[in-house]
Amino acid sequence: MQTLIMIGQLLLGLSILVAIHELGHFLAAKAFGMKVDKFYIFFDFGKVKLFSFKRGETEYGIGWFPLGGYVKVAGMIDESMEREQLAKPPEPWEFRAKPKWQRLIVMVAGVFMNLVLGIIMFSLISYNYGDTFIPIDKNDPAIVALDYGQEVGLQTGDTLISVNGIKYTDLKKFRDLYSYNILLSNNIEIVVQRNGELKTIKTPDNFLNAVTDKTVDSFMMQSYPFHVKKVMKRSSAEKAGLMNDDIILSINDEKVLYFQDFTHKLSKLKDVNLTILRGGTDTILLSGIKTDKKGRIGFEASLDVQKEIITYGFFESFRVGNKKAWFMLKENTLGFIKLFSGDVDVRKAIKGPVGIATIYGGDWIWLNFWTITALLSLILAFMNLLPIPALDGGHVIMIFIEMISGRQIGQKTMEVIQTIGMIIVFALIIFSVFNDVIQQWFSH
């Protein structure tokens, strides 16, 4: 069932993003009097389609290949490569017959729509859900050091003092630590207080690659003290005698203070013994508790933390959403720069459909769905501006060359460039899918 939910979220998310992107091209082309032959969500390779209908001069449809889509503008050299029409003199309603500035607008319209969609989505998320966070100054200042955090020298219980000169107390939210200023830096310097002494820890040169490989959740997290809120019926925890309001002190004789530390250790075990505090006075040992495939024993935890919720008015939410969107776009742009410069292993950074579906997850949570889709919309805008033939950015470069040279690029040259671009794009798709499968295979 979880797999179906992941696939469903992936397809819905891609459908929204592709439809909005292609709508940008469509509206711009129609505004300048260009004829649009096709508007397709997903590709109809081999002319195989799931659904189609024709209204006016345009055929609308859904293709069978769910990675992308296209608008077929008459007189434009694209993935259809229809040479017969291009061999004839240009008609007034064709793409090639229009001024260069109009063709340029048509090509960037899709990117513009994805950018606007990302801003609107983040704005509506801010308006409907607000911003819930756990403030640093009102909670336990200690951190939980996970696997990779322990490798670089952090320990659970360390009090964070500063990261790259940024004082921990100057931050409002713990997740601000994971901004591009920190994670995308080289040789991060972390100052912590341990047993009353200040210690400086420097991350290794391969830090960014390691975090990308192991995921951020393997580094460090804010500490959340916890207690048992509700024990699930017929669960291993219930069978072992765990009760509501119990406080877990240790797991297999290893002391646990925080929820993340507990779940991290639990995920690696099949049989556990828990030492719990009941009623504030009684210490009890519960033995032989079995974990399930996800490393759970069957209880809902209550985090003993203070939370804050910031709510926004309708117009204010658009200011916040715009700020979030540009911040996300900046982070991803800097991430791609790191990727292109070789600081990040491409195998660890590129996600294909399987990887994106995994990010959506097996539970349909609307806040999570809209947030990921908004982020993907911004990534799609950025990716489409890359100067790769067959992508919007490639077409933009060709138009700029014509503007500078004052001459039209020949049809055969454009066909060769388009073919090369399509080969590059499909090679990237094949690589991303294959990489997803390998990553999933070796992660289990």
Coordinates of C-alpha atoms in Angstrom, one line a residue:
M1 CA 0.0 0.0 0.0
Q2 CA 2.8 2.4 0.8
T3 CA 4.4 1.8 -2.6
L4 CA 1.1 2.7 -4.3
I5 CA 0.9 5.9 -2.2
M6 CA 4.4 6.8 -3.2
I7 CA 3.6 6.2 -6.9
G8 CA 0.4 8.1 -6.6
Q9 CA 2.1 11.2 -5.0
L10 CA 4.8 11.1 -7.6
L11 CA 2.4 10.9 -10.5
L12 CA 0.2 13.7 -9.1
G13 CA 3.1 15.9 -8.3
L14 CA 4.7 15.4 -11.8
S15 CA 1.3 16.0 -13.4
I16 CA 0.9 19.3 -11.7
L17 CA 4.4 20.5 -12.4
V18 CA 4.4 19.4 -16.1
A19 CA 0.9 20.8 -16.7
I20 CA 1.8 24.3 -15.3
H21 CA 5.2 24.3 -17.1
E22 CA 3.7 23.5 -20.5
L23 CA 0.8 25.9 -19.9
G24 CA 3.3 28.7 -19.7
H25 CA 4.6 27.8 -23.2
F26 CA 1.1 27.3 -24.5
L27 CA -0.3 30.7 -23.2
A28 CA 2.8 32.6 -24.5
A29 CA 2.6 30.9 -27.9
K30 CA -1.1 31.7 -28.2
A31 CA -0.6 35.3 -27.1
F32 CA 1.7 35.9 -30.0
G33 CA -0.5 34.2 -32.5
M34 CA 1.4 31.0 -32.9
K35 CA -0.4 27.7 -33.8
V36 CA -0.1 25.0 -31.1
D37 CA -0.6 21.5 -32.5
K38 CA -0.3 19.5 -29.3
F39 CA -0.4 20.0 -25.5
Y40 CA 0.7 16.8 -23.7
I41 CA 1.2 15.9 -20.1
F42 CA 3.8 13.1 -20.2
F43 CA 5.3 11.9 -23.5
D44 CA 3.4 9.9 -26.1
F45 CA 6.4 8.1 -27.6
G46 CA 5.4 5.9 -30.5
K47 CA 2.2 8.0 -30.6
V48 CA 1.0 5.8 -27.7
K49 CA -1.3 7.8 -25.4
L50 CA -3.6 7.2 -22.4
F51 CA -6.1 9.9 -23.3
S52 CA -6.5 12.6 -25.9
F53 CA -9.1 15.0 -27.4
K54 CA -9.0 17.8 -29.9
R55 CA -10.4 21.3 -29.4
G56 CA -9.8 23.8 -32.1
E57 CA -6.4 23.4 -33.7
T58 CA -4.8 21.8 -30.6
E59 CA -4.8 18.1 -29.5
Y60 CA -4.7 17.7 -25.7
G61 CA -3.6 14.5 -24.2
I62 CA -1.8 12.4 -21.6
G63 CA 1.1 10.2 -22.8
W64 CA 2.3 6.9 -21.4
F65 CA 5.8 8.0 -20.4
P66 CA 5.5 9.9 -17.1
L67 CA 8.7 12.0 -17.1
G68 CA 8.0 15.3 -18.7
G69 CA 5.6 16.6 -21.3
Y70 CA 5.5 19.0 -24.2
V71 CA 3.7 21.7 -26.2
K72 CA 4.1 21.2 -30.0
V73 CA 4.3 24.7 -31.4
A74 CA 4.1 24.8 -35.2
G75 CA 7.4 25.7 -36.9
M76 CA 9.5 24.9 -33.9
I77 CA 12.3 22.2 -34.0
D78 CA 11.6 20.1 -31.0
E79 CA 11.5 16.4 -30.0
S80 CA 8.9 15.6 -32.7
M81 CA 11.5 16.5 -35.4
E82 CA 8.7 16.9 -38.1
R83 CA 10.9 17.8 -41.1
E84 CA 8.1 18.0 -43.7
Q85 CA 6.5 21.2 -42.2
L86 CA 9.9 22.7 -41.6
A87 CA 11.0 22.1 -45.2
K88 CA 8.2 24.5 -46.4
P89 CA 8.5 28.3 -46.3
P90 CA 7.5 29.6 -42.8
E91 CA 3.8 30.6 -42.3
P92 CA 2.9 33.7 -40.3
W93 CA 1.5 31.6 -37.5
E94 CA 4.7 29.5 -37.0
F95 CA 7.2 29.8 -34.3
R96 CA 10.1 30.4 -36.7
A97 CA 8.3 33.3 -38.4
K98 CA 8.0 35.3 -35.2
P99 CA 10.4 37.9 -33.9
K100 CA 13.2 36.6 -31.7
W101 CA 12.0 38.4 -28.6
Q102 CA 8.6 36.6 -28.9
R103 CA 10.3 33.3 -29.4
L104 CA 12.5 34.0 -26.3
I105 CA 9.4 34.7 -24.2
V106 CA 7.7 31.5 -25.3
M107 CA 10.8 29.5 -24.3
V108 CA 11.2 31.0 -20.8
A109 CA 7.4 31.1 -20.1
G110 CA 7.5 27.5 -18.7
V111 CA 10.3 28.3 -16.3
F112 CA 8.5 31.4 -15.2
M113 CA 5.3 29.5 -14.5
N114 CA 7.2 26.9 -12.4
L115 CA 8.9 29.7 -10.4
V116 CA 5.5 31.4 -9.8
L117 CA 3.9 28.1 -8.9
G118 CA 6.7 27.4 -6.3
I119 CA 6.1 30.9 -4.8
I120 CA 2.3 30.5 -4.7
M121 CA 2.6 27.0 -3.2
F122 CA 5.0 28.1 -0.4
S123 CA 2.7 31.1 0.2
L124 CA -0.5 29.0 0.6
I125 CA 1.4 26.5 2.8
S126 CA 2.4 29.4 5.0
Y127 CA -1.2 30.8 5.1
N128 CA -2.9 27.4 5.7
Y129 CA -0.4 25.7 8.0
G130 CA 1.7 28.6 9.4
D131 CA 5.2 27.8 10.6
T132 CA 5.5 25.3 13.5
F133 CA 8.9 25.0 15.0
I134 CA 10.7 24.1 18.3
P135 CA 12.5 27.3 19.5
I136 CA 16.1 26.9 20.6
D137 CA 15.8 29.2 23.6
K138 CA 12.9 27.3 25.2
N139 CA 14.2 23.7 25.0
D140 CA 17.1 21.5 26.0
P141 CA 20.2 23.0 24.4
A142 CA 21.9 19.6 23.9
I143 CA 22.2 17.8 20.6
V144 CA 21.8 14.2 19.5
A145 CA 24.9 13.0 17.6
L146 CA 23.9 10.3 15.1
D147 CA 26.2 7.9 13.2
Y148 CA 28.1 10.4 11.0
G149 CA 28.0 13.0 13.7
Q150 CA 29.8 10.6 16.1
E151 CA 32.3 9.8 13.3
V152 CA 33.4 13.5 13.1
G153 CA 33.6 13.7 16.9
L154 CA 30.2 14.9 18.2
Q155 CA 28.6 13.2 21.2
T156 CA 25.0 13.0 22.3
G157 CA 24.5 15.5 25.1
D158 CA 27.0 18.1 23.7
T159 CA 25.7 21.6 24.0
L160 CA 26.1 23.4 20.7
I161 CA 27.9 26.8 21.0
S162 CA 28.5 27.8 17.4
V163 CA 28.8 26.6 13.9
N164 CA 31.1 28.4 11.5
G165 CA 31.2 31.4 13.8
I166 CA 27.3 31.6 14.0
K167 CA 26.3 31.5 17.6
Y168 CA 23.7 28.8 18.3
T169 CA 21.8 31.2 20.6
D170 CA 21.5 33.6 17.6
L171 CA 19.4 31.1 15.8
K172 CA 15.6 30.8 16.3
K173 CA 15.2 27.3 14.8
F174 CA 17.5 24.3 14.9
R175 CA 16.8 23.6 11.2
D176 CA 18.5 27.0 10.4
L177 CA 21.8 25.1 11.0
Y178 CA 21.1 23.1 7.8
S179 CA 21.1 26.2 5.6
Y180 CA 23.4 26.6 2.6
N181 CA 25.7 28.7 4.8
I182 CA 26.6 25.6 6.8
L183 CA 26.0 22.4 4.9
L184 CA 27.5 23.8 1.7
S185 CA 30.6 25.0 3.4
N186 CA 34.0 23.3 3.4
N187 CA 35.7 22.3 6.7
I188 CA 32.8 23.3 9.0
E189 CA 34.0 24.4 12.5
I190 CA 31.7 23.3 15.3
V191 CA 32.2 24.4 18.9
V192 CA 30.4 22.4 21.6
Q193 CA 30.5 22.4 25.4
R194 CA 31.2 18.9 26.8
N195 CA 31.5 18.2 30.6
G196 CA 32.1 21.9 31.2
E197 CA 34.8 22.3 28.6
L198 CA 34.7 23.9 25.1
K199 CA 35.7 21.6 22.2
T200 CA 36.2 22.5 18.6
I201 CA 35.4 19.9 15.9
K202 CA 36.3 20.4 12.3
T203 CA 34.5 18.3 9.6
P204 CA 36.6 16.5 7.0
D205 CA 37.0 17.6 3.4
N206 CA 34.5 15.0 2.2
F207 CA 31.8 16.2 4.7
L208 CA 29.3 17.3 2.0
N209 CA 29.6 14.0 0.1
A210 CA 29.3 12.0 3.3
V211 CA 26.2 13.9 4.4
T212 CA 24.7 13.6 1.0
D213 CA 25.4 9.8 1.1
K214 CA 24.2 9.1 4.6
T215 CA 21.5 11.8 4.6
V216 CA 21.4 14.8 7.0
D217 CA 19.5 12.7 9.5
S218 CA 22.7 10.8 10.2
F219 CA 24.6 13.9 11.4
M220 CA 23.0 15.7 14.3
M221 CA 19.6 16.6 15.5
Q222 CA 18.0 18.8 18.2
S223 CA 17.3 16.8 21.4
Y224 CA 13.8 15.9 22.3
P225 CA 13.1 14.4 25.7
F226 CA 10.1 12.0 25.5
H227 CA 7.8 9.7 27.3
V228 CA 5.4 7.0 26.2
K229 CA 2.1 8.6 25.2
K230 CA 0.1 5.6 23.9
V231 CA 0.9 1.9 23.6
M232 CA -0.6 0.3 20.5
K233 CA -2.9 -2.7 20.9
R234 CA -1.4 -6.1 20.2
S235 CA 2.0 -4.6 19.7
S236 CA 5.3 -6.0 21.0
A237 CA 5.5 -3.1 23.4
E238 CA 2.1 -4.0 24.9
K239 CA 2.9 -7.7 25.1
A240 CA 6.1 -6.9 27.0
G241 CA 4.2 -4.7 29.5
L242 CA 5.0 -1.2 28.4
M243 CA 2.3 1.3 29.6
N244 CA 1.2 4.8 28.8
D245 CA 3.3 7.5 30.6
D246 CA 6.3 5.2 31.1
I247 CA 9.7 6.9 30.7
I248 CA 12.3 4.9 28.9
L249 CA 15.7 5.2 30.6
S250 CA 17.8 2.7 28.6
I251 CA 17.7 0.2 25.7
N252 CA 19.9 -2.9 26.1
D253 CA 21.6 -1.2 29.1
E254 CA 22.5 1.8 26.9
K255 CA 21.2 5.0 28.4
V256 CA 18.9 7.1 26.3
L257 CA 17.9 10.6 27.0
Y258 CA 16.3 11.7 23.7
F259 CA 13.7 10.4 21.3
Q260 CA 16.0 10.6 18.2
D261 CA 18.7 8.7 20.1
F262 CA 16.2 6.0 21.1
T263 CA 14.7 5.5 17.6
H264 CA 18.2 5.5 16.1
K265 CA 19.4 2.7 18.3
L266 CA 16.1 0.8 18.1
S267 CA 16.3 0.8 14.3
K268 CA 19.4 -1.4 14.4
L269 CA 18.1 -4.0 16.8
K270 CA 15.7 -7.0 16.5
D271 CA 15.4 -7.9 20.2
V272 CA 15.5 -5.2 22.9
N273 CA 15.3 -4.9 26.7
L274 CA 14.0 -1.7 28.0
T275 CA 14.6 -0.1 31.5
I276 CA 11.6 2.1 32.2
L277 CA 10.6 4.5 35.0
R278 CA 6.9 4.2 36.0
G279 CA 5.0 6.5 38.2
G280 CA 8.1 8.6 38.9
T281 CA 9.4 6.0 41.4
D282 CA 9.5 2.4 40.1
T283 CA 12.3 1.2 37.8
I284 CA 11.2 -1.8 35.8
L285 CA 13.0 -4.1 33.2
L286 CA 11.0 -5.2 30.2
S287 CA 12.7 -8.0 28.3
G288 CA 12.4 -9.8 24.9
I289 CA 10.7 -7.0 22.9
K290 CA 10.7 -7.7 19.1
T291 CA 11.1 -4.9 16.6
D292 CA 9.2 -4.8 13.3
K293 CA 10.7 -4.3 9.8
K294 CA 10.9 -0.6 10.4
G295 CA 12.6 -0.9 13.8
R296 CA 9.5 -0.1 15.8
I297 CA 8.0 -1.8 18.9
G298 CA 4.5 -0.2 18.8
F299 CA 4.0 3.0 20.8
E300 CA 3.3 6.6 20.2
A301 CA 5.8 9.0 21.8
S302 CA 5.1 12.4 23.3
L303 CA 7.9 14.8 22.9
D304 CA 8.5 16.9 26.0
V305 CA 9.3 20.1 24.2
Q306 CA 7.8 23.5 23.7
K307 CA 6.6 24.4 20.2
E308 CA 5.7 27.7 18.6
I309 CA 3.4 28.4 15.7
I310 CA 3.7 31.5 13.6
T311 CA 0.5 32.3 11.7
Y312 CA 0.4 34.6 8.7
G313 CA -2.3 36.7 7.2
F314 CA -3.2 36.2 3.6
F315 CA -1.1 39.0 2.1
E316 CA 1.7 38.4 4.6
S317 CA 1.9 34.8 3.7
F318 CA 2.9 35.7 0.1
R319 CA 5.8 37.8 1.4
V320 CA 6.9 34.8 3.5
G321 CA 6.3 32.3 0.6
N322 CA 8.3 34.4 -1.8
K323 CA 11.1 34.6 0.7
K324 CA 11.0 30.8 1.2
A325 CA 10.9 30.1 -2.5
W326 CA 13.9 32.2 -3.3
F327 CA 15.8 30.8 -0.3
M328 CA 15.1 27.3 -1.5
L329 CA 16.1 28.2 -5.1
K330 CA 19.4 29.8 -3.8
E331 CA 20.2 26.7 -1.8
N332 CA 19.6 24.4 -4.7
T333 CA 21.5 26.6 -7.1
L334 CA 24.5 26.5 -4.8
G335 CA 24.1 22.8 -4.4
F336 CA 24.2 22.4 -8.2
I337 CA 27.4 24.5 -8.3
K338 CA 28.9 22.1 -5.8
L339 CA 27.8 19.2 -8.0
F340 CA 29.3 20.7 -11.2
S341 CA 32.5 21.6 -9.4
G342 CA 32.9 18.0 -8.3
D343 CA 32.5 18.7 -4.6
V344 CA 29.5 16.3 -4.5
D345 CA 29.4 12.9 -6.1
V346 CA 26.8 13.0 -8.9
R347 CA 25.6 9.5 -8.0
K348 CA 24.6 10.7 -4.5
A349 CA 23.0 14.0 -5.6
I350 CA 20.8 13.1 -8.6
K351 CA 17.4 11.6 -7.9
G352 CA 15.2 9.9 -10.5
P353 CA 11.6 8.9 -10.2
V354 CA 12.2 6.2 -7.6
G355 CA 14.2 8.6 -5.5
I356 CA 11.6 11.3 -5.7
A357 CA 8.8 8.9 -4.9
T358 CA 10.8 7.8 -1.8
I359 CA 11.1 11.5 -0.8
Y360 CA 7.3 11.8 -1.0
G361 CA 7.1 8.8 1.3
G362 CA 4.5 6.1 1.9
D363 CA 2.1 8.2 3.9
W364 CA -0.1 10.7 2.2
I365 CA 0.4 13.9 4.3
W366 CA -0.8 16.9 2.4
L367 CA 1.6 19.4 4.0
N368 CA 4.5 17.1 3.0
F369 CA 3.1 16.6 -0.5
W370 CA 2.6 20.3 -1.2
T371 CA 6.0 21.2 0.3
I372 CA 7.9 18.7 -1.8
T373 CA 6.0 19.6 -4.9
A374 CA 6.7 23.3 -4.4
L375 CA 10.4 22.5 -4.0
L376 CA 10.4 20.3 -7.1
S377 CA 8.7 23.2 -9.1
L378 CA 11.7 25.4 -8.3
I379 CA 14.1 22.7 -9.1
L380 CA 12.3 22.1 -12.4
A381 CA 12.6 25.8 -13.2
F382 CA 16.3 25.8 -12.5
M383 CA 16.9 22.5 -14.5
N384 CA 15.1 23.8 -17.5
L385 CA 17.3 26.8 -17.7
L386 CA 20.4 24.7 -18.0
P387 CA 22.0 25.3 -21.5
I388 CA 21.4 21.8 -22.7
P389 CA 19.9 21.4 -26.1
A390 CA 16.3 20.0 -26.0
L391 CA 15.7 21.9 -22.7
D392 CA 14.3 25.4 -22.6
G393 CA 17.8 26.7 -21.7
G394 CA 19.2 25.2 -24.9
H395 CA 16.6 26.9 -27.0
V396 CA 17.2 30.2 -25.2
I397 CA 21.0 30.0 -26.0
M398 CA 20.2 29.3 -29.7
I399 CA 17.9 32.4 -29.8
F400 CA 20.6 34.5 -28.1
I401 CA 23.1 33.4 -30.7
E402 CA 20.7 34.4 -33.5
M403 CA 20.2 37.8 -31.8
I404 CA 24.0 38.4 -31.5
S405 CA 25.0 37.1 -34.9
G406 CA 21.9 38.5 -36.7
R407 CA 21.6 35.3 -38.7
Q408 CA 19.1 32.4 -38.4
I409 CA 20.6 29.1 -37.5
G410 CA 20.1 26.5 -40.2
Q411 CA 17.5 23.8 -40.0
K412 CA 19.9 21.0 -40.3
T413 CA 22.2 22.5 -37.6
M414 CA 19.2 22.9 -35.3
E415 CA 18.1 19.3 -35.9
V416 CA 21.6 18.0 -35.0
I417 CA 21.7 20.1 -31.9
Q418 CA 18.2 19.0 -30.9
T419 CA 19.2 15.3 -31.5
I420 CA 22.3 15.7 -29.3
G421 CA 20.2 17.4 -26.6
M422 CA 17.7 14.6 -26.6
I423 CA 20.5 12.0 -26.3
I424 CA 21.9 13.9 -23.3
V425 CA 18.5 14.2 -21.6
F426 CA 17.5 10.6 -22.1
A427 CA 21.0 9.5 -20.9
L428 CA 20.4 11.6 -17.7
I429 CA 17.0 10.0 -17.3
I430 CA 18.4 6.5 -17.7
F431 CA 21.3 7.3 -15.4
S432 CA 18.9 8.6 -12.7
V433 CA 16.6 5.6 -12.9
F434 CA 19.5 3.2 -12.8
N435 CA 21.1 5.2 -9.9
D436 CA 17.9 5.1 -8.0
V437 CA 17.6 1.3 -8.3
I438 CA 21.3 0.9 -7.2
Q439 CA 20.8 3.3 -4.2
Q440 CA 17.6 1.5 -3.1
W441 CA 19.2 -1.9 -3.6
F442 CA 22.3 -1.2 -1.4
S443 CA 20.3 0.8 1.2
H444 CA 18.5 -2.4 2.2

